[in-house]
């Protein structure tokens, strides 16, 4: 496994040395984890001129359960109250870069705070600071089969948790309790934890993206939208389904469901290596637009997943770029009608060439409209 | 209630206008919430020359359950793909500051990223950017009785959840399951959610600060350390207790428990308006140091709580400053012996003058060594 991380660091090194920078400082936790196998709290990763160091403010032994740092990487624990670094790993790492004779350091300006940037300039005034930009995020977009395997297991766990919930009695239970029950089941089935706060939305809340569970109880005739995901070895997937509570759905519910289902299918079918992200978005969005729901639509219809639940690429009207094979994304159009509720259907899929059978669906819970 | 928030903003305004800055931009979510009653995701608060605006990238209606913004504050939703702001609330707020004829803007350099700072300079090049520093954090240190009341209710909820757990069978259950069970009970009793990830540590893990629950099961003879807290109306408290599993504790367990108990009591008794934070730390630390556990000690023995679970002041050897009345803090010394486990005892208390009865203990679960 160690080679995987060394190879990733080497690709990043090629990137910043080509840009004329001697060393790089990675601080965004998901990026550190991608390059170092673990990201103990408050740590920073230095890709130095002579050696790579994972710099921590305190021994990472304190944070069990987060994986061990890659063994090909040297762990450097800052001395307590370390003279100038002030116990800050990023500042300490910059001092260590100078010790390795680096004259320039690329930092993640989209993550580093202004205060920390100033502190680095102050302890290492000779160091020219450049912007690493989203270089690590870009490396993370295309996944290897090991990463996809973690996502696949996470999706299986989420499917199991959701399947069990559907077998229980739902009427009368609150959104909060259903969400907690789902999270417990995720852990029961081997998840590290939920991939993001589980969303359970009933009645007028249904169909809302990112709805936070309230004390509203499930009632007969409600739409019920559930969105959850498992984190498994750090990788996060997502599934969303909408159900109807009671014996038979109302006509408007069936119509709205069929519409969102068609939109979601159109989005899934548009996934292919080389497809423009904006075209995938348009495929799903067009179905809802034509039915007059343009206003109800959220700014995106899907996004990449991996070490973070919301990463590149975005499936949105203004998105640039094309999809590659082995990029996992969600496809999650939805409609929410204020006061009435709505529908959201959300899958995690991996983009695959047609020769390999087309997009690989990771979240396999049925998308028929179930009446519970 | 609205006056509370207007008064807080007015105190902050006095601070930055005295420093010669025309307007301020608050981005750290807990700080926004303190001044605006709510902090919708991705929002920024502008204290402008003519009016205060809560600037959001999308309508905050999407984030139910997080409270409503203060009504004396104008809500400003950025237009979709807003011309230069690029949909970023902080950048949009800076443009609005210019529109109110501000020539200078104090920003939270310890929270704002370098990239966002650059984007602000780029859309508003005439704006002189200064550092607001920790001004809002400093205002937050001393709590009003309304805030303390939220902490008190949160502490009651945590006591209840812990009390119920102690009545159930523990042997054979995993750390993860006990942690999830506690979190479910917190919500049952009316918490918004856990104040921080619940820590359950058994056997060799016991006594570790911030231990993340694993699949280890509770065994006879174990120490069991539980640390949890409730978030109630945004306010976060903390309680930690250590128990022994089985009929009677071993001698070393009783000795270690008594020692940590004495240290924690010494810390609690040192809490008083005017006491130096470092003296409170020393009172607790000295007891453990004298018994030869200096190495085992974490860098702090307590910290402030409020809208965040870890805020000013810090009770640590190098801490500056003194305690005031109405400052809620934790007192949480612990000892962890590698391979054997340890003890941690953690309370949330409010500093009160002796005339008012001395420190007010919010977390009232017994600190006797219980054998479960």
PDB file of N, CA and C in Angstrom, chain B residues 43-130:
ATOM      1  N   UNK B  43     -22.571  31.674   4.934  1.00  0.00           N
ATOM      2  CA  UNK B  43     -22.970  33.073   5.010  1.00  0.00           C
ATOM      3  C   UNK B  43     -21.831  33.917   5.587  1.00  0.00           C
ATOM      4  N   UNK B  44     -21.982  35.228   5.521  1.00  0.00           N
ATOM      5  CA  UNK B  44     -21.009  36.148   6.113  1.00  0.00           C
ATOM      6  C   UNK B  44     -21.789  37.342   6.657  1.00  0.00           C
ATOM      7  N   UNK B  45     -21.303  37.886   7.756  1.00  0.00           N
ATOM      8  CA  UNK B  45     -21.997  39.014   8.374  1.00  0.00           C
ATOM      9  C   UNK B  45     -21.196  40.283   8.136  1.00  0.00           C
ATOM     10  N   UNK B  46     -21.861  41.280   7.542  1.00  0.00           N
ATOM     11  CA  UNK B  46     -21.218  42.570   7.331  1.00  0.00           C
ATOM     12  C   UNK B  46     -21.757  43.572   8.336  1.00  0.00           C
ATOM     13  N   UNK B  47     -20.870  44.149   9.131  1.00  0.00           N
ATOM     14  CA  UNK B  47     -21.250  45.292   9.962  1.00  0.00           C
ATOM     15  C   UNK B  47     -20.827  46.528   9.173  1.00  0.00           C
ATOM     16  N   UNK B  48     -21.782  47.084   8.462  1.00  0.00           N
ATOM     17  CA  UNK B  48     -21.465  48.124   7.484  1.00  0.00           C
ATOM     18  C   UNK B  48     -21.544  49.517   8.078  1.00  0.00           C
ATOM     19  N   UNK B  49     -21.246  50.506   7.236  1.00  0.00           N
ATOM     20  CA  UNK B  49     -21.284  51.883   7.725  1.00  0.00           C
ATOM     21  C   UNK B  49     -22.713  52.347   7.926  1.00  0.00           C
ATOM     22  N   UNK B  50     -23.637  51.880   7.056  1.00  0.00           N
ATOM     23  CA  UNK B  50     -25.022  52.346   7.160  1.00  0.00           C
ATOM     24  C   UNK B  50     -25.955  51.283   7.706  1.00  0.00           C
ATOM     25  N   UNK B  51     -25.614  50.015   7.463  1.00  0.00           N
ATOM     26  CA  UNK B  51     -26.526  48.960   7.930  1.00  0.00           C
ATOM     27  C   UNK B  51     -25.776  47.646   8.028  1.00  0.00           C
ATOM     28  N   UNK B  52     -26.302  46.746   8.872  1.00  0.00           N
ATOM     29  CA  UNK B  52     -25.708  45.416   9.024  1.00  0.00           C
ATOM     30  C   UNK B  52     -26.446  44.437   8.131  1.00  0.00           C
ATOM     31  N   UNK B  53     -25.705  43.590   7.446  1.00  0.00           N
ATOM     32  CA  UNK B  53     -26.309  42.651   6.505  1.00  0.00           C
ATOM     33  C   UNK B  53     -25.798  41.238   6.766  1.00  0.00           C
ATOM     34  N   UNK B  54     -26.712  40.293   6.762  1.00  0.00           N
ATOM     35  CA  UNK B  54     -26.323  38.887   6.771  1.00  0.00           C
ATOM     36  C   UNK B  54     -26.365  38.432   5.317  1.00  0.00           C
ATOM     37  N   UNK B  55     -25.183  38.180   4.760  1.00  0.00           N
ATOM     38  CA  UNK B  55     -25.076  37.897   3.331  1.00  0.00           C
ATOM     39  C   UNK B  55     -24.996  36.384   3.129  1.00  0.00           C
ATOM     40  N   UNK B  56     -25.900  35.861   2.285  1.00  0.00           N
ATOM     41  CA  UNK B  56     -25.938  34.419   2.040  1.00  0.00           C
ATOM     42  C   UNK B  56     -25.825  34.152   0.555  1.00  0.00           C
ATOM     43  N   UNK B  57     -25.209  33.012   0.222  1.00  0.00           N
ATOM     44  CA  UNK B  57     -25.073  32.642  -1.181  1.00  0.00           C
ATOM     45  C   UNK B  57     -26.374  32.063  -1.720  1.00  0.00           C
ATOM     46  N   UNK B  58     -27.193  31.472  -0.828  1.00  0.00           N
ATOM     47  CA  UNK B  58     -28.496  30.984  -1.267  1.00  0.00           C
ATOM     48  C   UNK B  58     -29.477  31.223  -0.126  1.00  0.00           C
ATOM     49  N   UNK B  59     -30.780  31.193  -0.395  1.00  0.00           N
ATOM     50  CA  UNK B  59     -31.747  31.524   0.657  1.00  0.00           C
ATOM     51  C   UNK B  59     -31.565  30.610   1.856  1.00  0.00           C
ATOM     52  N   UNK B  60     -31.468  31.151   3.073  1.00  0.00           N
ATOM     53  CA  UNK B  60     -31.167  30.331   4.244  1.00  0.00           C
ATOM     54  C   UNK B  60     -32.339  29.444   4.646  1.00  0.00           C
ATOM     55  N   UNK B  61     -33.467  29.621   4.017  1.00  0.00           N
ATOM     56  CA  UNK B  61     -34.652  28.802   4.227  1.00  0.00           C
ATOM     57  C   UNK B  61     -34.325  27.309   4.071  1.00  0.00           C
ATOM     58  N   UNK B  62     -33.285  27.012   3.308  1.00  0.00           N
ATOM     59  CA  UNK B  62     -32.883  25.626   3.080  1.00  0.00           C
ATOM     60  C   UNK B  62     -32.343  24.941   4.327  1.00  0.00           C
ATOM     61  N   UNK B  63     -31.994  25.715   5.330  1.00  0.00           N
ATOM     62  CA  UNK B  63     -31.308  25.105   6.476  1.00  0.00           C
ATOM     63  C   UNK B  63     -32.163  25.189   7.726  1.00  0.00           C
ATOM     64  N   UNK B  64     -33.245  24.482   7.718  1.00  0.00           N
ATOM     65  CA  UNK B  64     -34.150  24.468   8.868  1.00  0.00           C
ATOM     66  C   UNK B  64     -33.429  23.936  10.106  1.00  0.00           C
ATOM     67  N   UNK B  65     -33.869  24.344  11.258  1.00  0.00           N
ATOM     68  CA  UNK B  65     -33.372  23.740  12.488  1.00  0.00           C
ATOM     69  C   UNK B  65     -32.163  24.460  13.043  1.00  0.00           C
ATOM     70  N   UNK B  66     -31.756  25.532  12.405  1.00  0.00           N
ATOM     71  CA  UNK B  66     -30.553  26.213  12.853  1.00  0.00           C
ATOM     72  C   UNK B  66     -30.901  27.587  13.423  1.00  0.00           C
ATOM     73  N   UNK B  67     -32.180  27.790  13.703  1.00  0.00           N
ATOM     74  CA  UNK B  67     -32.597  29.085  14.227  1.00  0.00           C
ATOM     75  C   UNK B  67     -32.787  30.099  13.112  1.00  0.00           C
ATOM     76  N   UNK B  68     -33.523  31.134  13.417  1.00  0.00           N
ATOM     77  CA  UNK B  68     -33.765  32.191  12.426  1.00  0.00           C
ATOM     78  C   UNK B  68     -32.807  33.341  12.684  1.00  0.00           C
ATOM     79  N   UNK B  69     -32.341  33.982  11.621  1.00  0.00           N
ATOM     80  CA  UNK B  69     -31.491  35.160  11.831  1.00  0.00           C
ATOM     81  C   UNK B  69     -32.250  36.251  12.582  1.00  0.00           C
ATOM     82  N   UNK B  70     -31.526  37.011  13.356  1.00  0.00           N
ATOM     83  CA  UNK B  70     -32.067  38.148  14.099  1.00  0.00           C
ATOM     84  C   UNK B  70     -32.851  39.068  13.162  1.00  0.00           C
ATOM     85  N   UNK B  71     -34.053  39.447  13.596  1.00  0.00           N
ATOM     86  CA  UNK B  71     -34.920  40.213  12.694  1.00  0.00           C
ATOM     87  C   UNK B  71     -34.497  41.663  12.520  1.00  0.00           C
ATOM     88  N   UNK B  72     -33.649  42.144  13.404  1.00  0.00           N
ATOM     89  CA  UNK B  72     -33.200  43.536  13.265  1.00  0.00           C
ATOM     90  C   UNK B  72     -32.079  43.638  12.224  1.00  0.00           C
ATOM     91  N   UNK B  73     -31.792  42.521  11.598  1.00  0.00           N
ATOM     92  CA  UNK B  73     -30.665  42.430  10.667  1.00  0.00           C
ATOM     93  C   UNK B  73     -31.250  42.206   9.279  1.00  0.00           C
ATOM     94  N   UNK B  74     -30.713  42.886   8.263  1.00  0.00           N
ATOM     95  CA  UNK B  74     -31.257  42.640   6.935  1.00  0.00           C
ATOM     96  C   UNK B  74     -30.549  41.452   6.313  1.00  0.00           C
ATOM     97  N   UNK B  75     -31.354  40.579   5.709  1.00  0.00           N
ATOM     98  CA  UNK B  75     -30.830  39.410   5.026  1.00  0.00           C
ATOM     99  C   UNK B  75     -30.600  39.789   3.580  1.00  0.00           C
ATOM    100  N   UNK B  76     -29.425  39.482   3.063  1.00  0.00           N
ATOM    101  CA  UNK B  76     -29.121  39.802   1.668  1.00  0.00           C
ATOM    102  C   UNK B  76     -28.696  38.515   0.979  1.00  0.00           C
ATOM    103  N   UNK B  77     -29.505  38.060   0.024  1.00  0.00           N
ATOM    104  CA  UNK B  77     -29.158  36.836  -0.705  1.00  0.00           C
ATOM    105  C   UNK B  77     -28.487  37.229  -2.015  1.00  0.00           C
ATOM    106  N   UNK B  78     -27.276  36.738  -2.216  1.00  0.00           N
ATOM    107  CA  UNK B  78     -26.531  37.072  -3.432  1.00  0.00           C
ATOM    108  C   UNK B  78     -27.295  36.584  -4.656  1.00  0.00           C
ATOM    109  N   UNK B  79     -27.302  37.386  -5.736  1.00  0.00           N
ATOM    110  CA  UNK B  79     -27.922  36.879  -6.959  1.00  0.00           C
ATOM    111  C   UNK B  79     -27.159  35.644  -7.436  1.00  0.00           C
ATOM    112  N   UNK B  80     -27.850  34.661  -8.046  1.00  0.00           N
ATOM    113  CA  UNK B  80     -27.152  33.455  -8.530  1.00  0.00           C
ATOM    114  C   UNK B  80     -26.034  33.868  -9.481  1.00  0.00           C
ATOM    115  N   UNK B  81     -24.885  33.229  -9.355  1.00  0.00           N
ATOM    116  CA  UNK B  81     -23.703  33.555 -10.164  1.00  0.00           C
ATOM    117  C   UNK B  81     -23.410  35.054 -10.141  1.00  0.00           C
ATOM    118  N   UNK B  82     -23.632  35.679  -8.980  1.00  0.00           N
ATOM    119  CA  UNK B  82     -23.442  37.117  -8.794  1.00  0.00           C
ATOM    120  C   UNK B  82     -22.143  37.585  -9.428  1.00  0.00           C
ATOM    121  N   UNK B  83     -22.247  38.604 -10.237  1.00  0.00           N
ATOM    122  CA  UNK B  83     -21.189  39.043 -11.153  1.00  0.00           C
ATOM    123  C   UNK B  83     -19.781  38.756 -10.646  1.00  0.00           C
ATOM    124  N   UNK B  84     -19.252  39.626  -9.781  1.00  0.00           N
ATOM    125  CA  UNK B  84     -17.845  39.467  -9.424  1.00  0.00           C
ATOM    126  C   UNK B  84     -17.647  38.595  -8.192  1.00  0.00           C
ATOM    127  N   UNK B  85     -18.650  38.563  -7.311  1.00  0.00           N
ATOM    128  CA  UNK B  85     -18.493  37.830  -6.053  1.00  0.00           C
ATOM    129  C   UNK B  85     -18.347  36.329  -6.276  1.00  0.00           C
ATOM    130  N   UNK B  86     -18.765  35.837  -7.466  1.00  0.00           N
ATOM    131  CA  UNK B  86     -18.625  34.409  -7.751  1.00  0.00           C
ATOM    132  C   UNK B  86     -19.407  33.551  -6.777  1.00  0.00           C
ATOM    133  N   UNK B  87     -20.483  34.086  -6.246  1.00  0.00           N
ATOM    134  CA  UNK B  87     -21.330  33.302  -5.356  1.00  0.00           C
ATOM    135  C   UNK B  87     -20.750  33.145  -3.957  1.00  0.00           C
ATOM    136  N   UNK B  88     -19.657  33.846  -3.654  1.00  0.00           N
ATOM    137  CA  UNK B  88     -19.040  33.713  -2.339  1.00  0.00           C
ATOM    138  C   UNK B  88     -19.550  34.835  -1.422  1.00  0.00           C
ATOM    139  N   UNK B  89     -20.112  34.439  -0.274  1.00  0.00           N
ATOM    140  CA  UNK B  89     -20.763  35.419   0.592  1.00  0.00           C
ATOM    141  C   UNK B  89     -19.772  36.446   1.130  1.00  0.00           C
ATOM    142  N   UNK B  90     -18.543  36.015   1.478  1.00  0.00           N
ATOM    143  CA  UNK B  90     -17.567  36.952   2.032  1.00  0.00           C
ATOM    144  C   UNK B  90     -17.186  38.001   0.985  1.00  0.00           C
ATOM    145  N   UNK B  91     -16.975  37.556  -0.232  1.00  0.00           N
ATOM    146  CA  UNK B  91     -16.600  38.482  -1.302  1.00  0.00           C
ATOM    147  C   UNK B  91     -17.775  39.405  -1.619  1.00  0.00           C
ATOM    148  N   UNK B  92     -18.982  38.833  -1.666  1.00  0.00           N
ATOM    149  CA  UNK B  92     -20.178  39.642  -1.897  1.00  0.00           C
ATOM    150  C   UNK B  92     -20.351  40.703  -0.819  1.00  0.00           C
ATOM    151  N   UNK B  93     -20.091  40.316   0.435  1.00  0.00           N
ATOM    152  CA  UNK B  93     -20.248  41.264   1.547  1.00  0.00           C
ATOM    153  C   UNK B  93     -19.238  42.406   1.419  1.00  0.00           C
ATOM    154  N   UNK B  94     -18.028  42.090   0.960  1.00  0.00           N
ATOM    155  CA  UNK B  94     -17.013  43.140   0.788  1.00  0.00           C
ATOM    156  C   UNK B  94     -17.469  44.145  -0.263  1.00  0.00           C
ATOM    157  N   UNK B  95     -18.088  43.655  -1.344  1.00  0.00           N
ATOM    158  CA  UNK B  95     -18.611  44.571  -2.368  1.00  0.00           C
ATOM    159  C   UNK B  95     -19.707  45.460  -1.780  1.00  0.00           C
ATOM    160  N   UNK B  96     -20.544  44.862  -0.940  1.00  0.00           N
ATOM    161  CA  UNK B  96     -21.622  45.641  -0.323  1.00  0.00           C
ATOM    162  C   UNK B  96     -21.064  46.688   0.638  1.00  0.00           C
ATOM    163  N   UNK B  97     -19.942  46.377   1.285  1.00  0.00           N
ATOM    164  CA  UNK B  97     -19.305  47.353   2.182  1.00  0.00           C
ATOM    165  C   UNK B  97     -18.872  48.583   1.383  1.00  0.00           C
ATOM    166  N   UNK B  98     -18.309  48.335   0.206  1.00  0.00           N
ATOM    167  CA  UNK B  98     -17.897  49.444  -0.657  1.00  0.00           C
ATOM    168  C   UNK B  98     -19.111  50.284  -1.054  1.00  0.00           C
ATOM    169  N   UNK B  99     -20.212  49.577  -1.360  1.00  0.00           N
ATOM    170  CA  UNK B  99     -21.462  50.263  -1.719  1.00  0.00           C
ATOM    171  C   UNK B  99     -21.968  51.151  -0.590  1.00  0.00           C
ATOM    172  N   UNK B 100     -21.558  50.842   0.651  1.00  0.00           N
ATOM    173  CA  UNK B 100     -21.932  51.691   1.798  1.00  0.00           C
ATOM    174  C   UNK B 100     -20.816  52.703   2.108  1.00  0.00           C
ATOM    175  N   UNK B 101     -19.962  52.933   1.126  1.00  0.00           N
ATOM    176  CA  UNK B 101     -18.910  53.953   1.246  1.00  0.00           C
ATOM    177  C   UNK B 101     -17.862  53.657   2.317  1.00  0.00           C
ATOM    178  N   UNK B 102     -17.657  52.383   2.626  1.00  0.00           N
ATOM    179  CA  UNK B 102     -16.582  52.050   3.562  1.00  0.00           C
ATOM    180  C   UNK B 102     -15.253  52.091   2.808  1.00  0.00           C
ATOM    181  N   UNK B 103     -14.226  52.638   3.464  1.00  0.00           N
ATOM    182  CA  UNK B 103     -12.899  52.648   2.838  1.00  0.00           C
ATOM    183  C   UNK B 103     -11.987  51.603   3.486  1.00  0.00           C
ATOM    184  N   UNK B 104     -12.479  50.977   4.562  1.00  0.00           N
ATOM    185  CA  UNK B 104     -11.666  49.971   5.235  1.00  0.00           C
ATOM    186  C   UNK B 104     -12.583  48.898   5.812  1.00  0.00           C
ATOM    187  N   UNK B 105     -12.038  47.692   5.920  1.00  0.00           N
ATOM    188  CA  UNK B 105     -12.844  46.540   6.351  1.00  0.00           C
ATOM    189  C   UNK B 105     -11.974  45.641   7.221  1.00  0.00           C
ATOM    190  N   UNK B 106     -12.450  45.376   8.443  1.00  0.00           N
ATOM    191  CA  UNK B 106     -11.715  44.462   9.319  1.00  0.00           C
ATOM    192  C   UNK B 106     -12.215  43.044   9.056  1.00  0.00           C
ATOM    193  N   UNK B 107     -11.302  42.124   8.786  1.00  0.00           N
ATOM    194  CA  UNK B 107     -11.685  40.736   8.502  1.00  0.00           C
ATOM    195  C   UNK B 107     -11.071  39.810   9.553  1.00  0.00           C
ATOM    196  N   UNK B 108     -11.612  38.602   9.649  1.00  0.00           N
ATOM    197  CA  UNK B 108     -11.099  37.632  10.625  1.00  0.00           C
ATOM    198  C   UNK B 108      -9.966  36.841   9.975  1.00  0.00           C
ATOM    199  N   UNK B 109      -8.768  37.349  10.106  1.00  0.00           N
ATOM    200  CA  UNK B 109      -7.625  36.726   9.414  1.00  0.00           C
ATOM    201  C   UNK B 109      -7.355  35.312   9.904  1.00  0.00           C
ATOM    202  N   UNK B 110      -7.784  34.997  11.135  1.00  0.00           N
ATOM    203  CA  UNK B 110      -7.578  33.643  11.638  1.00  0.00           C
ATOM    204  C   UNK B 110      -8.609  32.673  11.084  1.00  0.00           C
ATOM    205  N   UNK B 111      -9.598  33.172  10.341  1.00  0.00           N
ATOM    206  CA  UNK B 111     -10.584  32.281   9.730  1.00  0.00           C
ATOM    207  C   UNK B 111     -10.604  32.384   8.215  1.00  0.00           C
ATOM    208  N   UNK B 112     -10.454  33.584   7.690  1.00  0.00           N
ATOM    209  CA  UNK B 112     -10.530  33.800   6.245  1.00  0.00           C
ATOM    210  C   UNK B 112      -9.344  33.127   5.541  1.00  0.00           C
ATOM    211  N   UNK B 113      -9.621  32.447   4.418  1.00  0.00           N
ATOM    212  CA  UNK B 113      -8.506  31.835   3.690  1.00  0.00           C
ATOM    213  C   UNK B 113      -7.770  32.896   2.861  1.00  0.00           C
ATOM    214  N   UNK B 114      -6.539  32.558   2.517  1.00  0.00           N
ATOM    215  CA  UNK B 114      -5.725  33.447   1.682  1.00  0.00           C
ATOM    216  C   UNK B 114      -6.429  33.706   0.354  1.00  0.00           C
ATOM    217  N   UNK B 115      -7.040  32.662  -0.217  1.00  0.00           N
ATOM    218  CA  UNK B 115      -7.692  32.795  -1.525  1.00  0.00           C
ATOM    219  C   UNK B 115      -8.858  33.788  -1.451  1.00  0.00           C
ATOM    220  N   UNK B 116      -9.636  33.698  -0.377  1.00  0.00           N
ATOM    221  CA  UNK B 116     -10.786  34.592  -0.224  1.00  0.00           C
ATOM    222  C   UNK B 116     -10.325  36.034   0.041  1.00  0.00           C
ATOM    223  N   UNK B 117      -9.281  36.164   0.833  1.00  0.00           N
ATOM    224  CA  UNK B 117      -8.706  37.480   1.105  1.00  0.00           C
ATOM    225  C   UNK B 117      -8.266  38.136  -0.207  1.00  0.00           C
ATOM    226  N   UNK B 118      -7.593  37.362  -1.055  1.00  0.00           N
ATOM    227  CA  UNK B 118      -7.174  37.864  -2.372  1.00  0.00           C
ATOM    228  C   UNK B 118      -8.377  38.242  -3.215  1.00  0.00           C
ATOM    229  N   UNK B 119      -9.431  37.415  -3.176  1.00  0.00           N
ATOM    230  CA  UNK B 119     -10.622  37.696  -3.988  1.00  0.00           C
ATOM    231  C   UNK B 119     -11.267  38.997  -3.539  1.00  0.00           C
ATOM    232  N   UNK B 120     -11.270  39.253  -2.236  1.00  0.00           N
ATOM    233  CA  UNK B 120     -11.823  40.514  -1.726  1.00  0.00           C
ATOM    234  C   UNK B 120     -10.985  41.686  -2.225  1.00  0.00           C
ATOM    235  N   UNK B 121      -9.669  41.554  -2.111  1.00  0.00           N
ATOM    236  CA  UNK B 121      -8.787  42.635  -2.598  1.00  0.00           C
ATOM    237  C   UNK B 121      -9.012  42.879  -4.077  1.00  0.00           C
ATOM    238  N   UNK B 122      -9.332  41.824  -4.787  1.00  0.00           N
ATOM    239  CA  UNK B 122      -9.468  41.958  -6.231  1.00  0.00           C
ATOM    240  C   UNK B 122     -10.784  42.633  -6.614  1.00  0.00           C
ATOM    241  N   UNK B 123     -11.900  42.301  -5.934  1.00  0.00           N
ATOM    242  CA  UNK B 123     -13.175  42.950  -6.299  1.00  0.00           C
ATOM    243  C   UNK B 123     -13.288  44.338  -5.683  1.00  0.00           C
ATOM    244  N   UNK B 124     -12.539  44.598  -4.596  1.00  0.00           N
ATOM    245  CA  UNK B 124     -12.664  45.897  -3.927  1.00  0.00           C
ATOM    246  C   UNK B 124     -11.268  46.443  -3.648  1.00  0.00           C
ATOM    247  N   UNK B 125     -10.523  46.770  -4.701  1.00  0.00           N
ATOM    248  CA  UNK B 125      -9.120  47.152  -4.520  1.00  0.00           C
ATOM    249  C   UNK B 125      -8.921  48.410  -3.665  1.00  0.00           C
ATOM    250  N   UNK B 126      -9.949  49.252  -3.585  1.00  0.00           N
ATOM    251  CA  UNK B 126      -9.796  50.488  -2.806  1.00  0.00           C
ATOM    252  C   UNK B 126     -10.008  50.253  -1.308  1.00  0.00           C
ATOM    253  N   UNK B 127     -10.489  49.080  -0.967  1.00  0.00           N
ATOM    254  CA  UNK B 127     -10.803  48.773   0.431  1.00  0.00           C
ATOM    255  C   UNK B 127      -9.528  48.388   1.169  1.00  0.00           C
ATOM    256  N   UNK B 128      -9.246  49.090   2.279  1.00  0.00           N
ATOM    257  CA  UNK B 128      -8.093  48.739   3.100  1.00  0.00           C
ATOM    258  C   UNK B 128      -8.521  47.626   4.051  1.00  0.00           C
ATOM    259  N   UNK B 129      -7.844  46.477   3.960  1.00  0.00           N
ATOM    260  CA  UNK B 129      -8.228  45.339   4.794  1.00  0.00           C
ATOM    261  C   UNK B 129      -7.384  45.315   6.058  1.00  0.00           C
ATOM    262  N   UNK B 130      -8.059  45.252   7.204  1.00  0.00           N
ATOM    263  CA  UNK B 130      -7.349  45.150   8.484  1.00  0.00           C
ATOM    264  C   UNK B 130      -7.754  43.846   9.152  1.00  0.00           C
TER     265      UNK B 130
END
